[in-house]
Coordinates of C-alpha atoms and ligand atoms in Angstrom, one line a residue:
Chain A
M24 CA -7.0 45.4 -130.4
T25 CA -7.5 41.7 -130.3
N26 CA -7.7 39.8 -133.6
R27 CA -11.3 39.0 -132.9
L28 CA -12.3 42.6 -132.5
K29 CA -10.3 43.6 -135.5
K30 CA -12.2 41.0 -137.5
I31 CA -15.4 42.3 -136.2
F32 CA -14.5 45.9 -137.3
T33 CA -13.0 45.0 -140.6
V34 CA -15.2 42.2 -141.8
V35 CA -18.5 41.6 -139.9
I36 CA -19.7 45.1 -139.5
P37 CA -19.0 46.2 -143.1
A38 CA -20.5 42.9 -144.3
S39 CA -23.6 43.4 -142.2
A40 CA -23.8 47.0 -143.4
V41 CA -23.6 45.9 -147.0
L42 CA -26.2 43.2 -146.3
A43 CA -28.5 45.7 -144.5
A44 CA -28.1 48.2 -147.3
G45 CA -28.7 45.5 -149.8
T46 CA -31.9 44.5 -148.1
A47 CA -33.0 48.0 -147.7
W48 CA -32.4 48.6 -151.3
F49 CA -34.2 45.5 -152.3
V50 CA -37.3 46.1 -150.2
T51 CA -37.7 49.7 -151.3
R52 CA -36.6 49.3 -154.8
F53 CA -39.0 50.1 -157.7
P54 CA -39.6 47.1 -159.8
A55 CA -39.0 47.5 -163.5
S56 CA -41.9 48.7 -165.7
S57 CA -42.0 48.3 -169.4
F58 CA -43.2 51.9 -169.5
E59 CA -40.2 53.6 -167.7
K60 CA -39.1 55.3 -170.9
T61 CA -42.6 56.1 -172.1
G62 CA -43.0 59.8 -171.6
S63 CA -46.4 61.6 -171.4
Q64 CA -48.3 60.6 -174.5
G65 CA -50.7 63.4 -174.6
E66 CA -54.4 62.9 -174.7
P67 CA -55.3 59.3 -175.2
S68 CA -57.8 58.5 -178.0
A69 CA -61.4 57.9 -177.2
Q70 CA -61.0 54.3 -178.4
L71 CA -58.2 53.7 -176.0
V72 CA -60.3 55.0 -173.1
A73 CA -63.2 52.8 -174.2
R74 CA -60.9 49.8 -174.5
G75 CA -59.7 50.6 -171.0
E76 CA -63.2 50.7 -169.7
Y77 CA -63.7 47.2 -171.1
V78 CA -60.5 46.0 -169.5
S79 CA -61.7 47.4 -166.2
R80 CA -64.7 45.1 -166.6
L81 CA -62.4 42.1 -167.1
T82 CA -60.3 43.0 -164.1
D83 CA -63.4 44.0 -162.0
C84 CA -61.6 46.8 -160.1
V85 CA -64.9 48.2 -159.0
A86 CA -65.6 45.1 -156.9
C87 CA -63.1 46.2 -154.2
H88 CA -62.4 49.8 -155.0
S89 CA -66.0 50.9 -154.3
V90 CA -68.5 50.5 -151.5
P91 CA -72.3 50.3 -152.0
G92 CA -73.6 53.8 -152.3
G93 CA -70.2 55.4 -152.8
A94 CA -68.8 56.8 -156.0
A95 CA -67.2 54.3 -158.2
Y96 CA -63.5 53.7 -157.6
T97 CA -63.3 55.8 -154.4
G98 CA -62.3 52.8 -152.4
G99 CA -63.3 52.2 -148.8
L100 CA -64.2 48.6 -148.9
K101 CA -63.1 47.0 -145.6
M102 CA -61.1 43.9 -145.8
V103 CA -60.6 42.1 -142.5
T104 CA -57.4 40.1 -142.0
P105 CA -56.3 38.3 -138.8
M106 CA -54.0 41.3 -138.1
G107 CA -56.5 44.1 -138.5
A108 CA -58.5 45.7 -141.2
I109 CA -57.3 47.3 -144.4
F110 CA -59.3 49.4 -146.8
A111 CA -59.3 49.5 -150.5
T112 CA -58.0 52.9 -151.8
N113 CA -59.3 55.7 -153.9
I114 CA -58.2 55.0 -157.5
T115 CA -60.0 57.9 -159.1
P116 CA -57.7 60.4 -160.9
D117 CA -57.7 62.9 -158.0
R118 CA -54.2 64.2 -157.8
E119 CA -53.9 64.3 -154.0
R120 CA -56.1 61.5 -152.8
G121 CA -56.4 59.3 -155.8
I122 CA -53.9 58.2 -158.4
G123 CA -54.1 61.4 -160.6
A124 CA -50.3 62.0 -160.1
Y125 CA -49.4 58.5 -161.3
T126 CA -47.5 58.2 -164.5
L127 CA -48.1 55.2 -166.7
A128 CA -45.0 53.5 -165.2
D129 CA -46.3 54.2 -161.6
F130 CA -49.7 52.8 -162.5
D131 CA -48.1 49.7 -164.0
R132 CA -45.9 49.1 -161.0
A133 CA -49.0 49.2 -158.7
L134 CA -51.1 47.0 -161.0
R135 CA -48.6 44.3 -162.0
S136 CA -46.0 44.4 -159.2
G137 CA -47.9 45.6 -156.2
V138 CA -45.8 48.7 -155.5
A139 CA -47.4 52.1 -155.0
K140 CA -46.0 55.4 -156.3
D141 CA -44.3 56.2 -153.0
G142 CA -42.6 52.8 -153.0
H143 CA -44.8 51.1 -150.3
R144 CA -45.8 47.5 -151.1
L145 CA -49.5 46.7 -151.5
Y146 CA -51.1 43.9 -149.6
P147 CA -51.8 41.0 -151.9
A148 CA -55.5 41.6 -151.3
M149 CA -54.9 43.5 -154.4
P150 CA -54.6 40.7 -156.9
Y151 CA -51.4 41.9 -158.6
P152 CA -50.0 38.4 -158.7
S153 CA -52.8 37.8 -161.2
Y154 CA -52.6 41.2 -162.9
A155 CA -48.9 40.6 -163.5
K156 CA -50.1 38.6 -166.5
L157 CA -51.8 41.6 -168.1
S158 CA -50.4 42.6 -171.5
D159 CA -48.7 46.0 -171.9
D160 CA -51.6 47.0 -174.2
D161 CA -54.2 46.3 -171.6
V162 CA -52.3 48.1 -168.9
K163 CA -52.0 51.2 -171.2
A164 CA -55.7 51.1 -172.0
L165 CA -56.6 50.7 -168.3
Y166 CA -54.4 53.7 -167.4
A167 CA -56.1 55.8 -170.1
Y168 CA -59.5 54.9 -168.7
F169 CA -58.6 55.7 -165.1
M170 CA -57.0 59.0 -166.1
K171 CA -59.7 60.2 -168.6
G172 CA -62.8 58.0 -168.2
V173 CA -63.2 58.0 -164.4
P174 CA -64.3 61.2 -162.6
A175 CA -61.8 62.4 -159.9
V176 CA -63.2 62.3 -156.4
H177 CA -61.4 64.1 -153.6
L178 CA -62.0 61.4 -150.9
E179 CA -59.4 60.5 -148.3
N180 CA -58.3 56.9 -147.9
R181 CA -59.1 55.2 -144.7
K182 CA -56.2 54.1 -142.5
S183 CA -55.6 50.4 -141.9
T184 CA -56.1 49.2 -138.4
I185 CA -53.1 46.8 -138.5
P186 CA -50.8 47.8 -135.6
W187 CA -47.1 48.3 -135.7
P188 CA -44.9 46.3 -136.3
L189 CA -47.3 44.1 -138.3
N190 CA -48.1 47.1 -140.5
M191 CA -44.6 47.3 -142.0
R192 CA -44.9 46.7 -145.7
W193 CA -41.4 46.0 -146.7
P194 CA -41.4 42.2 -145.8
L195 CA -43.9 41.9 -148.6
A196 CA -41.0 42.4 -151.0
F197 CA -39.8 39.0 -150.0
W198 CA -43.3 37.5 -150.2
N199 CA -43.4 38.8 -153.8
V200 CA -40.1 37.1 -154.7
V201 CA -41.4 33.7 -153.6
F202 CA -45.1 33.9 -154.5
A203 CA -46.0 36.6 -157.0
P204 CA -45.5 35.7 -160.7
S205 CA -43.8 38.6 -162.3
D206 CA -44.2 37.9 -166.0
V207 CA -46.9 38.8 -168.5
Y208 CA -49.0 35.9 -169.8
R209 CA -47.0 33.9 -172.3
P210 CA -49.2 31.9 -174.7
D211 CA -48.9 28.1 -174.7
T212 CA -48.1 27.4 -178.3
S213 CA -49.4 23.8 -178.0
K214 CA -52.9 25.3 -177.4
D215 CA -55.2 27.2 -179.8
A216 CA -55.8 30.9 -179.7
Q217 CA -59.2 30.6 -177.9
W218 CA -57.7 28.5 -175.1
N219 CA -54.9 31.1 -174.7
R220 CA -57.3 34.0 -174.6
G221 CA -59.3 32.0 -171.9
A222 CA -56.1 31.4 -169.9
Y223 CA -55.2 35.1 -170.1
L224 CA -58.7 36.0 -168.8
V225 CA -59.0 33.4 -166.1
E226 CA -55.4 33.4 -164.8
G227 CA -54.8 37.1 -165.4
A228 CA -57.4 39.8 -165.8
G229 CA -60.3 38.0 -164.3
H230 CA -58.2 36.8 -161.3
C231 CA -60.6 33.9 -160.8
G232 CA -58.0 32.2 -158.6
A233 CA -58.2 35.0 -156.0
C234 CA -61.4 33.3 -154.7
H235 CA -61.4 29.9 -156.3
T236 CA -57.8 28.7 -155.6
P237 CA -57.0 27.5 -152.2
R238 CA -54.3 29.4 -150.3
S239 CA -51.5 28.2 -148.2
L240 CA -50.4 29.4 -144.8
A241 CA -48.6 32.4 -146.3
F242 CA -51.9 33.4 -148.0
N243 CA -50.4 32.7 -151.5
E244 CA -52.6 30.9 -154.0
K245 CA -51.5 27.3 -154.3
G246 CA -51.4 27.5 -158.0
T247 CA -51.5 30.3 -160.5
D248 CA -51.9 28.6 -163.8
S249 CA -53.2 25.6 -165.6
R250 CA -50.1 23.6 -164.8
S251 CA -51.1 23.3 -161.2
A252 CA -53.8 20.9 -160.1
A253 CA -54.7 23.3 -157.2
F254 CA -55.5 26.1 -159.5
V255 CA -59.2 27.1 -159.2
S256 CA -59.9 23.8 -157.4
G257 CA -62.2 25.4 -154.9
A258 CA -61.5 27.5 -151.7
L259 CA -63.2 28.9 -148.7
I260 CA -63.3 32.7 -148.8
D261 CA -65.3 35.3 -146.8
G262 CA -67.7 32.7 -145.4
W263 CA -68.4 31.3 -148.9
F264 CA -67.0 28.2 -150.5
A265 CA -66.0 29.2 -154.0
P266 CA -66.4 25.9 -155.8
S267 CA -64.0 24.2 -158.1
L268 CA -63.9 25.6 -161.7
R269 CA -62.2 22.4 -162.9
N270 CA -63.8 19.3 -164.4
D271 CA -64.8 17.8 -161.1
A272 CA -68.2 16.1 -161.7
N273 CA -69.6 16.9 -158.2
T274 CA -67.9 20.0 -156.9
G275 CA -66.8 21.6 -160.1
L276 CA -67.9 22.1 -163.7
G277 CA -67.7 18.4 -164.8
R278 CA -71.4 18.2 -165.7
W279 CA -71.5 21.6 -167.4
S280 CA -71.0 22.1 -171.1
E281 CA -69.0 25.0 -172.5
D282 CA -72.3 26.5 -173.4
D283 CA -73.5 26.1 -169.8
V284 CA -70.4 28.0 -168.5
F285 CA -70.9 30.7 -171.1
R286 CA -74.6 31.2 -170.2
F287 CA -73.8 31.3 -166.5
L288 CA -71.3 34.0 -166.9
K289 CA -73.4 35.9 -169.4
T290 CA -76.9 35.7 -167.8
G291 CA -76.0 34.7 -164.2
R292 CA -77.8 31.4 -164.4
N293 CA -78.3 28.1 -166.2
D294 CA -80.0 24.8 -165.3
H295 CA -77.2 23.9 -162.9
A296 CA -76.9 27.0 -160.8
V297 CA -77.6 30.7 -160.3
V298 CA -74.9 33.0 -159.1
F299 CA -74.9 33.7 -155.3
G300 CA -72.6 34.8 -152.6
S301 CA -69.6 36.8 -153.7
M302 CA -70.1 35.6 -157.3
T303 CA -73.2 37.8 -157.5
E304 CA -71.0 40.9 -157.5
A305 CA -68.5 39.3 -159.9
F306 CA -71.4 38.7 -162.3
N307 CA -73.2 42.0 -161.7
N308 CA -70.0 44.1 -162.3
S309 CA -67.8 42.0 -164.4
T310 CA -68.5 38.8 -166.3
Q311 CA -71.8 39.8 -167.9
F312 CA -69.9 42.7 -169.6
F313 CA -67.3 40.3 -171.2
S314 CA -67.7 40.1 -175.0
D315 CA -69.3 36.8 -176.1
D316 CA -65.9 35.8 -177.7
D317 CA -64.2 36.4 -174.4
L318 CA -66.8 34.4 -172.4
R319 CA -66.5 31.5 -174.9
A320 CA -62.8 31.6 -174.4
V321 CA -63.2 31.4 -170.6
A322 CA -65.6 28.5 -171.0
H323 CA -63.3 26.7 -173.4
Y324 CA -60.3 27.1 -171.1
L325 CA -62.0 26.1 -167.9
K326 CA -63.4 23.0 -169.5
S327 CA -59.8 22.0 -170.3
L328 CA -58.8 21.8 -166.7
P329 CA -58.9 18.2 -165.5
G330 CA -60.8 17.3 -162.3
D331 CA -59.6 15.1 -159.5
G332 CA -61.7 12.1 -159.0
Q333 CA -60.1 11.3 -155.7
R334 CA -60.9 14.7 -154.2
D335 CA -64.3 14.8 -155.8
G336 CA -65.6 11.3 -155.0
T337 CA -68.1 9.1 -156.9
P338 CA -70.0 11.1 -159.5
W339 CA -73.4 12.2 -158.4
Q340 CA -76.5 10.7 -159.9
Y341 CA -80.1 11.7 -159.2
E342 CA -82.1 9.4 -156.9
P343 CA -85.8 10.1 -156.6
T344 CA -86.3 8.1 -153.4
Q345 CA -86.4 11.0 -151.1
T346 CA -89.3 12.6 -152.9
K347 CA -91.7 9.9 -151.7
A348 CA -90.6 10.3 -148.1
L349 CA -91.7 13.9 -148.3
Q350 CA -95.5 13.0 -148.1
P351 CA -97.0 14.7 -145.0
A352 CA -96.8 11.5 -142.8
G353 CA -93.4 10.5 -144.0
R354 CA -91.6 13.8 -143.5
Q355 CA -92.5 14.1 -139.8
G356 CA -90.0 11.4 -139.0
I357 CA -87.0 12.8 -140.9
P358 CA -85.2 15.7 -139.3
G359 CA -85.1 18.7 -141.6
A360 CA -87.7 17.2 -144.0
Q361 CA -90.6 19.2 -142.7
T362 CA -88.6 22.4 -142.7
Y363 CA -87.6 21.6 -146.3
M364 CA -91.2 21.2 -147.4
A365 CA -92.4 24.3 -145.5
K366 CA -89.6 26.6 -146.4
C367 CA -87.6 25.3 -149.4
S368 CA -89.8 23.1 -151.5
F369 CA -92.0 25.8 -153.0
C370 CA -89.0 27.1 -155.0
H371 CA -86.5 24.3 -155.1
G372 CA -89.1 21.6 -155.6
A373 CA -90.0 18.6 -153.5
D374 CA -87.8 16.8 -156.0
G375 CA -84.9 19.1 -155.3
R376 CA -84.5 20.0 -158.9
G377 CA -85.3 23.7 -158.9
Q378 CA -87.2 25.4 -161.7
G379 CA -85.2 25.4 -164.9
Q380 CA -82.7 28.2 -165.0
W381 CA -84.8 30.4 -162.7
V382 CA -84.4 28.6 -159.4
P383 CA -81.3 26.5 -159.0
P384 CA -81.5 22.8 -158.1
L385 CA -80.2 21.6 -154.8
A386 CA -80.0 18.0 -156.0
G387 CA -76.5 17.6 -157.5
A388 CA -75.5 21.3 -156.8
A389 CA -71.9 21.9 -156.1
S390 CA -72.8 23.6 -152.8
S391 CA -74.6 20.3 -151.7
L392 CA -71.7 18.2 -152.7
V393 CA -68.7 19.9 -151.3
P394 CA -67.5 18.8 -147.8
D395 CA -67.4 22.4 -146.7
S396 CA -71.0 23.5 -146.0
S397 CA -70.3 27.3 -145.6
S398 CA -72.0 28.3 -148.8
S399 CA -75.2 26.4 -147.9
I400 CA -75.3 27.8 -144.4
N401 CA -74.5 31.3 -145.5
V402 CA -77.1 31.5 -148.2
T403 CA -79.7 30.1 -145.9
L404 CA -78.9 32.6 -143.1
N405 CA -78.5 35.6 -145.3
G406 CA -80.2 34.9 -148.6
S407 CA -78.8 35.8 -152.0
G408 CA -78.0 39.2 -153.4
R409 CA -79.8 40.9 -156.2
V410 CA -78.7 39.5 -159.6
V411 CA -79.0 42.2 -162.3
A412 CA -78.6 40.8 -165.8
A413 CA -78.5 43.4 -168.6
G414 CA -80.1 45.9 -166.3
V415 CA -83.0 43.7 -165.3
P416 CA -83.2 42.5 -161.7
D417 CA -84.0 38.8 -161.1
S418 CA -87.6 37.7 -160.5
Y419 CA -86.7 35.1 -157.9
R420 CA -84.3 35.5 -155.0
M421 CA -83.4 33.4 -152.0
P422 CA -84.7 35.2 -148.9
S423 CA -82.8 35.3 -145.6
Y424 CA -83.9 32.8 -143.0
R425 CA -81.7 34.3 -140.2
E426 CA -84.8 35.4 -138.2
Q427 CA -87.0 32.4 -139.1
L428 CA -84.9 29.4 -138.5
S429 CA -82.8 28.4 -135.5
D430 CA -79.2 27.1 -135.8
G431 CA -80.6 23.6 -135.2
E432 CA -83.3 23.9 -137.8
I433 CA -80.8 25.1 -140.4
A434 CA -78.4 22.3 -139.5
D435 CA -81.2 19.8 -139.9
V436 CA -82.6 21.1 -143.1
L437 CA -79.2 21.4 -144.8
T438 CA -78.2 17.9 -143.6
F439 CA -81.4 16.7 -145.2
I440 CA -80.6 18.4 -148.4
R441 CA -77.0 17.2 -148.4
S442 CA -78.2 13.6 -148.0
S443 CA -81.2 13.5 -150.4
W444 CA -81.7 12.9 -154.2
G445 CA -78.3 11.3 -154.5
N446 CA -76.4 14.0 -152.6
R447 CA -74.1 12.3 -150.2
Q448 CA -72.3 14.8 -148.0
S449 CA -71.4 15.1 -144.4
P450 CA -74.1 16.4 -142.0
V451 CA -74.1 20.1 -141.1
M452 CA -73.4 20.8 -137.5
K453 CA -75.2 23.3 -135.3
P454 CA -72.0 25.0 -134.1
D455 CA -71.1 25.6 -137.8
V456 CA -74.3 27.4 -138.3
K457 CA -73.9 29.4 -135.0
K458 CA -70.4 30.4 -136.0
L459 CA -71.4 31.7 -139.4
R460 CA -74.5 33.4 -138.0
E461 CA -72.1 35.4 -135.7
Q462 CA -69.5 36.0 -138.3
T463 CA -71.8 37.2 -141.0
V464 CA -73.7 39.7 -138.9
P465 CA -72.9 42.9 -140.8
A466 CA -71.6 44.6 -137.6
S467 CA -69.5 41.6 -136.6
S468 CA -65.9 42.3 -135.7
S469 CA -64.8 38.7 -135.9
P470 CA -62.2 38.3 -138.6
V471 CA -63.2 36.8 -141.9
I472 CA -59.9 35.8 -143.2
L473 CA -58.4 37.6 -146.1
K474 CA -61.3 39.4 -147.8
T475 CA -60.1 39.3 -151.4
R476 CA -62.6 39.4 -154.2
Chain B
M29 CA -97.1 31.3 -173.7
E30 CA -100.1 28.9 -173.5
L31 CA -101.5 28.2 -170.1
N32 CA -104.2 25.7 -169.2
I33 CA -106.1 27.3 -166.4
N34 CA -109.3 25.8 -165.0
G35 CA -109.7 23.7 -168.1
I36 CA -109.5 26.7 -170.5
Q37 CA -106.5 27.4 -172.7
H38 CA -105.2 31.0 -172.3
H39 CA -102.6 32.8 -174.2
V40 CA -100.4 35.2 -172.2
D41 CA -97.8 37.4 -173.7
V42 CA -95.1 37.4 -171.0
E43 CA -91.5 36.7 -170.4
P44 CA -90.8 33.0 -169.6
D45 CA -89.6 33.9 -166.0
T46 CA -92.8 35.8 -165.2
P47 CA -94.3 34.5 -162.0
L48 CA -97.6 32.6 -162.6
L49 CA -99.2 34.9 -160.1
W50 CA -98.5 38.0 -162.2
A51 CA -99.9 36.2 -165.3
L52 CA -103.0 35.3 -163.4
R53 CA -103.7 38.6 -161.7
D54 CA -102.3 41.2 -164.2
D55 CA -102.7 39.5 -167.5
L56 CA -105.8 37.4 -167.0
A57 CA -107.5 39.5 -164.3
M58 CA -108.1 36.4 -162.2
T59 CA -107.7 38.2 -158.9
G60 CA -109.0 35.5 -156.6
T61 CA -105.5 34.3 -156.1
K62 CA -103.8 36.8 -153.7
Y63 CA -100.4 38.4 -153.5
G64 CA -99.0 38.4 -150.0
C65 CA -95.3 38.4 -150.0
G66 CA -94.0 37.4 -153.4
L67 CA -91.3 35.3 -151.7
A68 CA -92.9 31.9 -151.1
Q69 CA -93.3 32.8 -147.4
C70 CA -97.0 33.2 -146.9
G71 CA -99.0 30.9 -149.2
A72 CA -101.7 33.5 -150.2
C73 CA -100.9 32.8 -153.8
T74 CA -101.3 29.0 -153.7
V75 CA -102.9 27.4 -156.7
L76 CA -102.9 23.7 -157.8
V77 CA -100.7 22.5 -160.6
D78 CA -101.6 19.0 -161.6
G79 CA -103.3 18.7 -158.3
Q80 CA -100.3 19.8 -156.2
A81 CA -100.3 23.0 -154.2
V82 CA -97.7 25.4 -155.5
R83 CA -97.0 29.0 -154.7
S84 CA -97.6 30.9 -157.9
C85 CA -95.5 33.9 -156.9
V86 CA -92.4 31.7 -157.2
T87 CA -93.5 29.6 -160.2
P88 CA -92.2 30.8 -163.6
V89 CA -94.9 30.5 -166.2
E90 CA -92.4 28.6 -168.4
K91 CA -92.4 25.8 -165.8
V92 CA -96.2 25.3 -165.9
A93 CA -96.9 25.7 -169.6
G94 CA -98.7 22.5 -170.6
A95 CA -99.7 21.6 -167.0
S96 CA -103.2 21.8 -165.7
I97 CA -103.6 24.8 -163.4
T98 CA -106.5 25.2 -161.0
T99 CA -107.3 28.5 -159.2
I100 CA -109.8 29.4 -156.5
E101 CA -112.2 30.7 -159.3
A102 CA -112.8 27.1 -160.3
I103 CA -112.2 25.1 -157.2
E104 CA -115.9 24.3 -156.8
Q105 CA -115.9 22.6 -160.2
D106 CA -114.0 19.9 -158.4
D107 CA -115.9 17.6 -156.0
L108 CA -113.3 17.7 -153.3
G109 CA -112.8 21.4 -153.7
K110 CA -116.5 22.0 -153.5
R111 CA -116.7 20.0 -150.2
V112 CA -113.7 22.0 -148.8
V113 CA -115.4 25.3 -149.6
A114 CA -118.7 24.1 -148.0
A115 CA -116.8 23.1 -144.8
W116 CA -115.1 26.5 -144.8
V117 CA -118.5 28.1 -144.9
K118 CA -119.9 25.8 -142.2
H119 CA -117.0 26.4 -139.9
Q120 CA -116.9 30.2 -140.7
V121 CA -113.2 29.9 -141.3
P122 CA -112.4 33.2 -143.0
Q123 CA -112.0 36.4 -141.0
C124 CA -110.5 39.0 -143.3
G125 CA -110.3 36.3 -145.9
Y126 CA -107.1 37.4 -147.5
C127 CA -105.2 34.2 -147.0
Q128 CA -108.2 31.9 -147.6
S129 CA -108.1 31.2 -151.3
G130 CA -104.6 29.9 -150.6
Q131 CA -105.8 27.9 -147.5
V132 CA -108.5 26.3 -149.5
M133 CA -106.1 25.2 -152.2
A134 CA -103.6 23.8 -149.7
A135 CA -106.4 21.9 -147.9
T136 CA -107.7 20.5 -151.1
S137 CA -104.2 19.3 -152.0
L138 CA -103.7 17.8 -148.6
L139 CA -107.0 15.9 -148.6
R140 CA -106.3 14.5 -152.0
Q141 CA -103.0 13.1 -150.8
V142 CA -104.1 12.1 -147.3
P143 CA -107.9 11.6 -147.0
H144 CA -107.8 11.2 -143.2
P145 CA -105.0 13.5 -142.0
T146 CA -104.0 13.5 -138.3
D147 CA -103.3 16.7 -136.4
A148 CA -99.6 16.2 -137.1
D149 CA -100.3 15.8 -140.9
I150 CA -102.4 19.0 -140.8
D151 CA -99.6 20.9 -139.1
A152 CA -97.1 19.5 -141.6
A153 CA -99.1 20.4 -144.7
M154 CA -101.0 23.5 -143.8
V155 CA -98.1 25.9 -143.6
N156 CA -99.8 28.9 -145.1
L157 CA -99.8 31.9 -142.9
C158 CA -103.0 33.5 -141.6
R159 CA -102.7 37.0 -140.1
C160 CA -106.1 36.6 -138.5
G161 CA -105.2 33.3 -136.8
T162 CA -107.8 31.1 -138.2
Y163 CA -105.7 28.0 -137.7
N164 CA -108.0 26.3 -135.3
A165 CA -111.0 26.8 -137.5
I166 CA -109.0 25.4 -140.5
R167 CA -108.0 22.3 -138.5
A168 CA -111.7 21.7 -137.4
A169 CA -112.9 22.1 -141.0
I170 CA -110.3 19.6 -142.3
H171 CA -111.1 17.1 -139.6
D172 CA -114.8 17.5 -140.4
L173 CA -114.1 16.9 -144.1
A174 CA -112.0 13.8 -143.3
S175 CA -114.8 12.3 -141.2
G176 CA -117.1 12.8 -144.1
S177 CA -119.8 14.7 -142.3
T178 CA -119.6 17.7 -144.6
D179 CA -121.0 16.7 -147.9
G180 CA -120.6 19.8 -149.9
G181 CA -123.7 21.4 -148.7
A182 CA -125.9 19.2 -150.9
Ligands
FES523 S1 -97.4 35.7 -152.2 FE1 -96.7 33.7 -152.8 S2 -96.2 32.9 -150.9 FE2 -96.7 34.9 -150.3
FES524 S1 -108.3 35.2 -142.7 FE1 -107.2 37.1 -142.5 S2 -105.3 36.4 -143.1 FE2 -106.3 34.6 -142.9

């Protein structure tokens, strides 16, 4: 045997074998759980189950693990990725088809580390990078609720349509090392308790960043806490532009007071905006159920995040000029103005200022001031969802103009809105409307990238 | 909530976000103003608020407390409104009539802003829907009013 061959047999092969074994071990290993040693604890107390139900409102599990008309937590929501569709799973306590056989440690590993009971890695459409920050107490309460407070439903999970080899889950183990925070929330001792509670809710349980933080090419959120300027700085998701939640005067919460933020999350509306797009569901299922103290903490924390004047541009100021141009003779010469008066002005006002907290203004609205016009186009095409506050449905709702207005008319009217009353944003182009019109047809098979909400 | 309707102060006991149309029809039994769509799409519910045509189905009462509201019941107390109604009669505009209280309000508001509207102005301002297709008669009546040949039937 030549020296070379010998070397191959004695060094390279064993070394590769060790490496392969090491990799295999790593990508299939069960991450640590603080509950490994916790045995069965017997019946949880009613208080713990109730506390868990509250935590489930904070974490908004129902948003993805349910479909309209289906039983709560039975999964089935389709999430389209560029590689194929995945479906949210049954997380009711059914022993075979749900998570009834999960121990507390299994549950914890799925929730905070993204690893299922059988060891497969979850796609980060499940916001475990945010849930990683949940406290042990909240995890325990959530587990008690899912085992005892949620009825078991024997419903089969739907299979993902991602083809082999893209459907292999183990590479996600490496993604997790690089991108997923793995530690519970650690309070910042330089900040007060309310701020820290807000940070825990926004960065962790509420996983606001899943929609509001821009993602990089690997689909990871560009920032996961207040130290990053990218955190909740606004992002395009599912055909909606989730605006900045930082103190950006135009595209964020710069002009909102803490009380405005509180009222928005509690009642779904304030004088600046009314929930629409995916936020309607987040409000209907989640934020309105936060305790007042928790909502105030969220508002307090968000208002501490600095804006970025460079990204945001010159702060908006109301200009009444356009209102005069809207007289019958004047508006015939301005593209979009006639459509505005005939279709939009009766609710949003000829002055663009809306009607108090009931109908949102378009003048100075974040959706009118962000470069990305997706939200404006989407809400015009498809209208807004039903906002149900404290069990009462809203009196006023944006209707769908999909059948009434052409791509060109929508482009013109939105361009008009985005350049009136002090709004100064780029025009909306017809092809953008066309694209979103096709993408948002309910039966469309075109991918809407990473449906995470 | 205090509402000034047709010059009379009314008290209505409703939530601040209640549509003005509900307050008019259900609470004050002023049923001349019609309910078509409830979504600002048709104009059957048009009333005047400080002289401007608004769609009462999408106007929260909170927004118009303190303003002066005019409905079809009192349109003939206004000189221009009286002339509009007379022209409507002369041109036999209404068919089923359901949209017409709204049309009269919209026409009154237009003529107040633009006393001599062109066809294009009429197209731009008269965007209320009419299922019976009375658009041509509406246009003729407005032109008639603008030329001054309808004097309110006096
Ligand atoms: S009922 Fe108000 S516009 Fe149709
Ligand atoms: S007259 Fe019948 S709807 Fe206009």
